[in-house]
Coordinates of C-alpha atoms in Angstrom, one line a residue:
M292 CA 0.1 0.0 -0.1
S293 CA 1.2 3.2 -0.8
L294 CA 2.6 5.8 2.1
L295 CA -0.9 8.3 1.9
K296 CA -3.0 5.7 1.5
R297 CA -1.4 3.5 4.8
L298 CA -1.6 6.8 6.4
E299 CA -4.9 8.0 5.2
K300 CA -6.5 4.3 5.9
G301 CA -4.6 4.9 10.1
Q302 CA -5.9 7.8 10.2
G303 CA -9.5 5.7 9.1
E304 CA -8.8 3.5 11.4
S305 CA -8.9 6.3 14.6
G306 CA -11.6 7.0 13.7
E307 CA -11.9 11.0 13.0
S308 CA -11.7 11.8 10.3
G309 CA -8.7 14.1 8.7
P310 CA -9.5 16.9 5.0
Q311 CA -10.7 15.4 2.5
E312 CA -9.2 16.0 -1.0
G313 CA -10.7 17.5 -3.8
G314 CA -10.8 21.7 -3.1
R315 CA -13.2 24.9 -5.6
S316 CA -10.1 25.0 -7.5
G317 CA -12.2 28.4 -8.0
G318 CA -11.6 29.2 -3.8
G319 CA -14.5 29.9 -2.2
G320 CA -12.6 32.1 0.8
Q321 CA -11.4 34.7 -1.6
Q322 CA -10.1 37.6 1.0
G323 CA -10.0 40.7 -2.9
G324 CA -6.4 42.3 -1.6
S325 CA -5.6 41.0 1.9
K326 CA -2.8 39.2 2.8
L327 CA -1.0 36.3 3.2
S328 CA 0.6 37.3 6.4
S329 CA -2.6 36.6 8.0
L330 CA -2.5 33.3 6.3
Q331 CA 0.7 32.8 7.8
S332 CA 0.1 33.7 11.3
R333 CA -2.1 30.6 11.4
R334 CA 0.1 27.6 11.1
V335 CA -1.8 24.7 11.8
A336 CA -0.3 22.6 14.7
P337 CA -0.4 18.0 13.9
P338 CA -3.4 17.2 16.9
G339 CA -1.7 14.8 19.1
A340 CA -3.8 11.4 18.1
D341 CA -2.0 7.8 17.8
S342 CA 1.1 7.2 15.3
Q343 CA -0.4 7.3 12.7
R344 CA -2.6 10.0 12.2
D345 CA 0.3 12.6 13.7
T346 CA 1.9 11.0 11.0
Y347 CA -0.4 11.8 8.2
F348 CA -1.0 15.5 10.2
D349 CA 2.5 15.7 10.3
L350 CA 3.4 15.8 7.0
K351 CA 0.7 17.7 6.0
T352 CA 1.3 20.2 8.3
R353 CA 4.7 20.1 7.1
V354 CA 4.3 20.9 3.7
Q355 CA 1.6 23.1 4.5
N356 CA 4.0 25.6 6.8
R357 CA 6.5 25.3 5.1
L358 CA 4.2 26.5 1.7
L359 CA 3.0 29.4 4.0
A360 CA 6.9 30.2 4.5
E361 CA 8.2 31.0 1.4
L362 CA 4.4 32.7 -0.8
D363 CA 5.3 36.2 -0.7
P364 CA 2.7 37.8 2.5
A365 CA 2.8 40.4 -0.5
M366 CA 1.1 38.4 -3.3
D367 CA -2.9 39.6 -3.5
V368 CA -4.8 35.6 -2.5
S369 CA -8.2 37.5 -4.3
K370 CA -5.6 36.6 -8.0
I371 CA -6.6 32.8 -8.0
A372 CA -5.3 31.8 -10.2
E373 CA -1.9 33.3 -9.4
V374 CA -1.7 32.0 -7.0
R375 CA -3.1 28.7 -7.1
K376 CA 0.5 28.3 -9.7
T377 CA 2.4 29.9 -7.7
I378 CA 1.4 27.4 -4.2
Q379 CA 1.5 24.2 -6.5
D380 CA 5.3 25.0 -8.1
L381 CA 6.4 25.3 -4.5
F382 CA 4.7 23.0 -2.9
E383 CA 6.4 20.3 -6.0
Q384 CA 9.6 22.2 -4.9
I385 CA 9.4 21.1 -0.6
L386 CA 8.2 17.7 -1.9
A387 CA 11.2 17.2 -4.2
E388 CA 14.1 18.7 -1.9
E389 CA 12.7 16.6 1.9
S390 CA 12.3 13.6 -1.0
I391 CA 8.9 12.9 -0.2
P392 CA 8.0 9.3 -2.5
L393 CA 4.9 10.1 -3.3
S394 CA 2.7 8.9 -6.6
R395 CA 1.0 11.8 -9.2
P396 CA -2.7 10.9 -7.8
E397 CA -1.3 11.0 -4.7
K398 CA 0.0 14.4 -4.6
H399 CA -2.7 15.4 -7.1
R400 CA -4.8 14.9 -3.9
L401 CA -2.3 15.8 -0.6
F402 CA -1.9 19.3 -3.2
E403 CA -6.0 19.8 -2.9
Q404 CA -6.6 18.9 1.0
I405 CA -3.7 21.9 1.7
A406 CA -4.9 24.6 -1.3
A407 CA -8.0 24.4 0.4
E408 CA -6.8 24.9 3.4
I409 CA -4.3 28.2 3.3
L410 CA -7.4 29.2 -0.4
G411 CA -10.8 27.8 0.4
F412 CA -13.0 25.4 3.5
G413 CA -11.1 23.3 4.4
P414 CA -13.1 20.0 4.7
L415 CA -15.9 21.6 3.8
D416 CA -14.6 22.3 0.5
P417 CA -15.8 18.5 -1.3
L418 CA -19.1 19.2 0.7
L419 CA -19.6 22.6 -0.7
R420 CA -19.1 21.7 -4.5
E421 CA -21.5 18.7 -4.5
E422 CA -24.3 18.3 -6.2
G423 CA -27.8 17.4 -4.6
I424 CA -26.1 19.0 -1.1
T425 CA -28.7 22.1 0.5
E426 CA -27.1 22.4 3.4
V427 CA -24.3 22.2 5.9
M428 CA -23.9 21.3 8.8
V429 CA -20.6 21.9 11.1
N430 CA -21.5 21.3 15.6
G431 CA -18.3 22.2 17.4
A432 CA -14.9 20.4 15.7
K433 CA -16.0 16.7 13.9
N434 CA -19.9 17.2 13.9
I435 CA -20.8 17.4 10.1
Y436 CA -24.1 17.1 8.7
V437 CA -25.7 17.6 5.1
E438 CA -29.2 18.0 4.0
R439 CA -29.6 16.2 1.3
K440 CA -33.2 15.3 -0.7
G441 CA -34.5 16.8 2.2
T442 CA -33.0 14.6 5.2
L443 CA -30.0 15.7 7.4
T444 CA -26.7 13.3 7.4
R445 CA -24.3 12.8 9.5
V446 CA -21.1 12.7 7.0
P447 CA -17.4 11.2 7.6
V448 CA -15.7 14.7 7.5
S449 CA -13.7 16.0 10.7
F450 CA -12.0 20.0 11.5
E451 CA -8.8 19.5 12.7
S452 CA -9.7 20.8 16.6
D453 CA -12.5 24.4 17.2
E454 CA -8.8 27.0 15.6
H455 CA -9.0 24.8 12.8
V456 CA -13.4 25.6 12.9
M457 CA -12.3 29.3 13.5
R458 CA -10.1 29.8 10.6
I459 CA -12.7 29.4 8.4
I460 CA -15.7 31.0 9.9
D461 CA -13.0 33.9 9.5
R462 CA -11.8 33.3 5.9
I463 CA -15.5 33.6 5.5
V464 CA -16.2 37.6 6.9
A465 CA -13.5 38.8 7.1
P466 CA -14.2 40.0 3.7
L467 CA -17.2 40.6 4.2
G468 CA -16.3 43.9 6.7
R469 CA -18.4 41.5 9.0
R470 CA -16.8 40.2 12.9
I471 CA -17.5 37.7 15.2
D472 CA -16.0 38.0 18.6
E473 CA -16.7 37.3 22.5
Q474 CA -18.9 41.2 22.0
S475 CA -20.1 39.5 19.0
P476 CA -20.9 35.8 18.9
Y477 CA -23.1 35.2 15.9
V478 CA -23.1 36.7 12.9
D479 CA -25.0 36.2 9.7
A480 CA -22.5 36.4 6.1
R481 CA -22.3 34.5 2.1
L482 CA -19.8 32.1 0.5
P483 CA -18.8 34.2 -2.3
D484 CA -21.0 32.5 -4.9
G485 CA -24.1 34.0 -2.3
S486 CA -24.8 30.9 -0.7
R487 CA -26.3 31.9 3.5
V488 CA -23.9 31.7 6.6
N489 CA -24.9 31.7 10.3
A490 CA -21.9 32.0 12.7
I491 CA -21.7 31.3 15.6
I492 CA -18.9 30.7 19.3
P493 CA -18.2 30.0 22.8
P494 CA -19.9 31.4 24.9
I495 CA -22.8 30.9 23.1
S496 CA -22.5 27.9 21.7
L497 CA -22.0 25.2 24.0
V498 CA -20.2 22.6 21.8
G499 CA -18.2 24.8 19.5
P500 CA -18.2 26.8 16.9
S501 CA -21.0 26.1 15.0
L502 CA -21.2 27.6 11.2
T503 CA -25.1 26.8 8.4
I504 CA -24.4 26.8 5.5
R505 CA -27.4 27.4 3.1
I506 CA -25.8 26.2 -0.4
F507 CA -27.8 27.9 -4.0
S508 CA -27.4 26.2 -6.6
K509 CA -25.3 28.1 -9.3
N510 CA -28.5 28.0 -12.0
P511 CA -31.1 29.6 -10.7
I512 CA -34.2 26.9 -10.2
T513 CA -36.3 28.2 -13.3
V514 CA -39.9 28.4 -14.0
E515 CA -40.3 24.7 -15.6
Q516 CA -37.8 23.2 -12.7
Y517 CA -40.0 24.1 -10.0
I518 CA -42.9 22.9 -11.7
G519 CA -40.7 19.1 -13.0
F520 CA -40.1 19.2 -8.8
G521 CA -44.0 18.9 -8.6
S522 CA -42.9 22.4 -6.3
M523 CA -46.7 24.5 -7.7
T524 CA -49.5 22.7 -10.5
P525 CA -49.0 24.6 -14.0
E526 CA -51.9 26.6 -13.3
A527 CA -50.8 27.9 -9.6
M528 CA -47.6 29.1 -10.8
Q529 CA -49.7 31.1 -14.4
F530 CA -51.6 32.6 -11.4
C531 CA -48.6 33.8 -9.2
K532 CA -47.2 35.0 -12.5
A533 CA -50.1 37.8 -13.8
C534 CA -50.2 38.4 -10.0
V535 CA -46.4 39.7 -10.1
E536 CA -46.9 41.3 -13.8
S537 CA -49.8 43.0 -12.1
K538 CA -48.6 45.2 -8.9
L539 CA -49.8 43.2 -6.5
N540 CA -48.5 42.4 -3.9
I541 CA -47.3 39.4 -2.7
V542 CA -45.8 38.1 0.8
V543 CA -44.1 34.1 0.5
S544 CA -44.2 32.8 3.4
G545 CA -42.9 29.0 5.3
G546 CA -40.7 27.3 7.7
T547 CA -37.2 28.0 8.1
G548 CA -36.0 25.6 5.5
S549 CA -39.1 25.8 3.0
G550 CA -37.8 26.6 0.0
K551 CA -39.2 30.6 0.0
T552 CA -35.7 32.3 -0.9
T553 CA -36.2 30.1 -3.7
L554 CA -39.3 31.3 -5.1
L555 CA -38.4 34.9 -3.8
N556 CA -36.0 34.5 -7.1
I557 CA -39.1 33.1 -9.0
L558 CA -41.3 34.9 -8.7
S559 CA -39.3 38.0 -9.4
G560 CA -38.3 36.5 -12.4
F561 CA -42.0 37.3 -14.2
I562 CA -40.9 41.5 -13.4
P563 CA -41.2 43.3 -16.0
E564 CA -37.5 44.8 -18.0
G565 CA -38.3 47.9 -17.9
D566 CA -38.8 47.9 -14.1
R567 CA -36.4 49.8 -10.6
I568 CA -36.3 47.0 -8.7
I569 CA -35.3 47.6 -5.5
T570 CA -33.3 44.1 -3.4
I571 CA -33.0 44.3 0.3
E572 CA -31.4 41.7 2.7
N573 CA -30.0 41.1 5.5
A574 CA -27.0 38.7 3.4
A575 CA -27.6 40.0 -0.2
E576 CA -28.6 35.9 -2.1
L577 CA -31.1 36.4 -4.6
Q578 CA -30.6 36.1 -7.8
L579 CA -32.8 38.1 -9.9
R580 CA -31.7 37.8 -13.5
Q581 CA -33.2 42.4 -14.9
E582 CA -30.5 44.8 -15.7
H583 CA -32.6 47.1 -13.5
V584 CA -32.0 45.9 -9.9
V585 CA -30.0 47.9 -6.9
T586 CA -28.8 45.8 -4.5
L587 CA -29.2 47.0 -0.6
E588 CA -27.8 44.4 2.2
S589 CA -28.1 45.8 5.9
R590 CA -24.5 46.5 8.2
P591 CA -24.3 44.9 12.0
P592 CA -22.6 47.5 14.1
N593 CA -19.0 48.0 14.4
I594 CA -17.7 47.4 17.1
E595 CA -17.7 50.2 18.8
G596 CA -21.5 49.6 18.4
R597 CA -21.6 52.5 15.9
G598 CA -22.9 52.6 11.9
E599 CA -25.9 50.6 12.0
V600 CA -27.6 50.1 9.1
T601 CA -31.2 47.3 9.6
I602 CA -33.5 46.3 7.2
Q603 CA -35.9 49.1 8.9
H604 CA -33.3 51.5 7.4
L605 CA -33.2 50.3 4.4
V606 CA -37.4 50.3 3.6
I607 CA -37.1 54.3 4.3
N608 CA -34.4 55.5 2.1
S609 CA -35.5 53.3 -0.6
L610 CA -38.6 55.0 -0.8
R611 CA -36.6 57.3 -2.4
M612 CA -35.5 55.7 -5.1
R613 CA -37.3 55.6 -7.2
P614 CA -38.3 52.2 -6.8
D615 CA -40.9 50.5 -9.2
R616 CA -40.9 47.0 -6.9
I617 CA -39.5 46.7 -3.9
V618 CA -37.6 43.7 -3.0
V619 CA -37.3 42.8 1.0
G620 CA -35.4 38.4 1.6
E621 CA -37.4 39.2 5.1
I622 CA -39.1 40.7 7.5
R623 CA -38.6 39.9 10.7
D624 CA -39.1 43.2 12.3
G625 CA -40.2 46.4 12.5
A626 CA -39.4 46.8 8.7
A627 CA -42.7 45.8 8.7
L628 CA -44.7 48.3 9.0
D629 CA -42.1 50.4 6.7
M630 CA -42.1 47.8 5.1
L631 CA -46.5 48.2 5.4
Q632 CA -46.1 51.9 4.2
A633 CA -44.4 51.0 1.7
M634 CA -47.3 48.5 0.2
N635 CA -49.4 51.3 0.6
T636 CA -48.4 54.7 -0.7
G637 CA -47.7 53.7 -4.2
H638 CA -45.1 51.0 -4.3
D639 CA -46.9 47.7 -5.1
G640 CA -45.5 45.4 -6.8
S641 CA -43.7 44.5 -3.7
L642 CA -42.9 41.0 -2.9
T643 CA -41.0 40.4 0.9
T644 CA -40.7 36.6 2.4
A645 CA -42.1 35.7 6.6
H646 CA -41.4 32.8 9.2
S647 CA -44.7 31.3 9.4
N648 CA -46.6 28.0 9.4
S649 CA -49.7 29.3 7.4
P650 CA -51.5 32.2 5.6
R651 CA -53.4 32.9 9.0
D652 CA -49.8 32.5 11.2
T653 CA -48.6 34.9 8.5
I654 CA -50.8 37.7 9.0
A655 CA -50.4 37.2 13.5
R656 CA -47.1 37.5 12.1
I657 CA -47.3 40.5 10.9
E658 CA -49.3 42.7 13.1
T659 CA -46.3 41.6 15.7
M660 CA -43.8 42.4 13.6
A661 CA -45.4 46.0 12.7
L662 CA -45.6 46.2 16.9
M663 CA -42.0 45.9 16.8
A664 CA -41.8 49.5 15.5
G665 CA -42.1 51.2 18.8
F666 CA -45.3 53.3 18.6
D667 CA -48.6 53.5 20.0
L668 CA -50.2 52.1 17.7
P669 CA -54.2 50.3 17.7
I670 CA -54.3 47.0 16.6
R671 CA -57.2 48.7 14.0
A672 CA -55.2 50.9 12.6
I673 CA -52.0 48.4 12.5
R674 CA -54.6 45.7 10.7
E675 CA -56.3 48.8 8.6
Q676 CA -52.7 48.4 6.4
I677 CA -52.1 45.1 6.5
A678 CA -55.3 44.4 4.8
S679 CA -55.1 47.3 2.4
A680 CA -51.6 46.4 1.4
V681 CA -50.9 43.0 1.1
D682 CA -52.6 40.9 -2.2
L683 CA -51.7 37.7 -1.9
I684 CA -50.2 35.2 0.7
V685 CA -48.2 32.6 -1.5
H686 CA -47.7 29.5 2.2
I687 CA -44.7 27.2 1.1
D688 CA -43.9 23.6 3.3
R689 CA -41.3 21.0 3.9
L690 CA -43.1 18.1 4.2
R691 CA -42.2 15.0 5.9
D692 CA -41.0 13.4 3.1
G693 CA -38.9 16.1 2.8
S694 CA -40.1 17.9 -0.4
R695 CA -40.4 20.8 -0.2
K696 CA -44.7 21.9 -2.1
V697 CA -46.9 25.5 -2.1
V698 CA -49.2 24.2 0.0
Y699 CA -51.1 27.4 0.4
I700 CA -52.0 30.5 -2.2
S701 CA -55.1 32.4 -0.5
E702 CA -56.2 36.1 -1.4
V703 CA -56.7 39.1 2.0
A704 CA -59.9 40.3 1.2
G705 CA -59.9 42.9 3.6
M706 CA -61.4 43.2 7.0
E707 CA -64.8 42.2 8.4
G708 CA -65.4 44.1 11.6
D709 CA -61.8 43.6 13.4
V710 CA -60.4 40.9 11.8
I711 CA -58.5 40.7 8.4
T712 CA -60.6 37.5 5.9
L713 CA -58.5 34.8 4.0
T714 CA -59.6 34.0 1.1
D715 CA -57.6 30.0 0.0
L716 CA -57.8 30.3 -4.0
F717 CA -55.5 27.0 -4.1
Q718 CA -55.1 25.0 -1.2
Y719 CA -52.7 21.6 -1.3
E720 CA -54.6 17.9 0.1
Q721 CA -52.9 15.5 1.4
T722 CA -54.7 11.8 0.3
G723 CA -52.0 8.9 1.8
F724 CA -48.2 8.5 2.5
D725 CA -46.8 5.4 -0.1
E726 CA -43.0 4.1 0.5
G727 CA -41.5 7.2 2.5
K728 CA -43.1 9.8 -0.3
I729 CA -46.7 12.4 0.5
I730 CA -49.7 11.5 -2.0
G731 CA -51.5 14.7 -2.3
Q732 CA -53.3 17.2 -5.2
F733 CA -52.9 20.7 -5.5
R734 CA -56.3 22.4 -6.8
A735 CA -58.3 25.0 -6.7
T736 CA -61.1 25.9 -4.3
G737 CA -63.5 26.8 -7.4
L738 CA -62.8 31.0 -5.4
R739 CA -61.9 33.7 -7.8
P740 CA -59.8 36.0 -6.8
K741 CA -61.9 40.2 -5.6
F742 CA -58.2 41.3 -7.3
M743 CA -60.2 40.1 -10.5
D744 CA -60.6 43.8 -11.9
K745 CA -57.0 44.8 -11.4
I746 CA -55.7 41.8 -13.0
E747 CA -57.5 42.2 -16.3
A748 CA -57.4 46.0 -16.4
S749 CA -53.0 44.9 -17.2
G750 CA -54.6 43.0 -20.2
I751 CA -54.4 39.5 -18.4
H752 CA -57.4 37.6 -18.9
L753 CA -56.9 34.0 -16.9
P754 CA -59.1 31.5 -18.0
A755 CA -61.8 30.2 -16.1
S756 CA -60.7 26.3 -15.6
I757 CA -57.8 28.3 -13.5
F758 CA -60.8 28.6 -10.4
G759 CA -62.5 25.3 -11.0
V760 CA -62.5 22.4 -9.2
G761 CA -61.4 21.0 -13.0
K762 CA -59.2 17.8 -12.5
R763 CA -57.1 17.6 -10.1
Q764 CA -53.9 17.4 -9.9
R765 CA -51.4 15.0 -8.6
Y766 CA -48.3 16.2 -7.5

């Protein structure tokens, strides 16, 4: 058995997983303009496990540390291709000088592992590149889980230590101007490809540094794919397209991980090219394809507690930017009141998302968040604002089999007394459970929305069959 395979086998027998092979050649950890000196100050010491595992990490660590010592500290690591070529040349030179007997495939594998440590995200690189993984969860250095098709699975990958996890977290947040330390122990960030990242560290996290990465497809899901996945029927999608083009205000609701952002991306794709779109998010992740898009991102306070820019600030500012459409990634606090004001003051066609368990809960959540703005407003006044501003709620859910489906499309019909009335236009009904897969049908309820005249005034004429009971579609 060759040297590297023997070492890796010994590592596996010890019960711990070392750095995995592969690494993004593009490297996710670009630090535009940052210097390699910060990397050189963070060298990895071999962990004190059994002798074979020590030998494996000693080989990797010796080569990696020599590379860091010999690389030019002034080199701009944002130039990934140049840095990678330099690293490869030095890597070959070090192996030759130390007479380390490795075959060509073994050299390639060791080089990719080291390159991932210097330029990428270390052990996470292969997971971030693997097709089918939608979420990566790091629960401390030794426990890493992934989500595939809605199912969580533990993977045989681990970091060397909590300090190793912290280096990767720093590499993610530093280029974005974010910070994470004991004073600010959690942070929202994003990878260069737009994937959403949340990190939380001790003393808040008792299991060590925790990292959650929501991976978005490099190619946004198309309408056809979304229908093909069974997440929505063609008739319902046609109706939603008509609502967006008619400048109705839409709230996409659902639980965590249900696919709200994916659906918001699809719906925003129906916005006409001529409209000026302002997007507002905590971490920019929307992938709009239109040309006239201005992307705004909130900012946390600095180390002195100053300079914070909230979603609420950005919503207020966006009203002065001559928007045709305002798209808010998620409302979760007093920004809901400003969003309602925007929808009620001529900014029709706005889109946003909210966490909730049902369309009725969505109304209650918006009501509660509007109260968080701090104004002493009567409940009825807030409800009137909601009933006037929001036209449609599209509720999506992650079902027990891991599938994500739109389960309600509901019209906000108005007020009856002090109560906001909802009309379910489309509804998903589960009819069975077969071989781990939920069976059901998404059907129209037979009710036509009150805003049909607004859709028709836009020159869009939907066939009556869309709202009829008609043929039930199983998906």
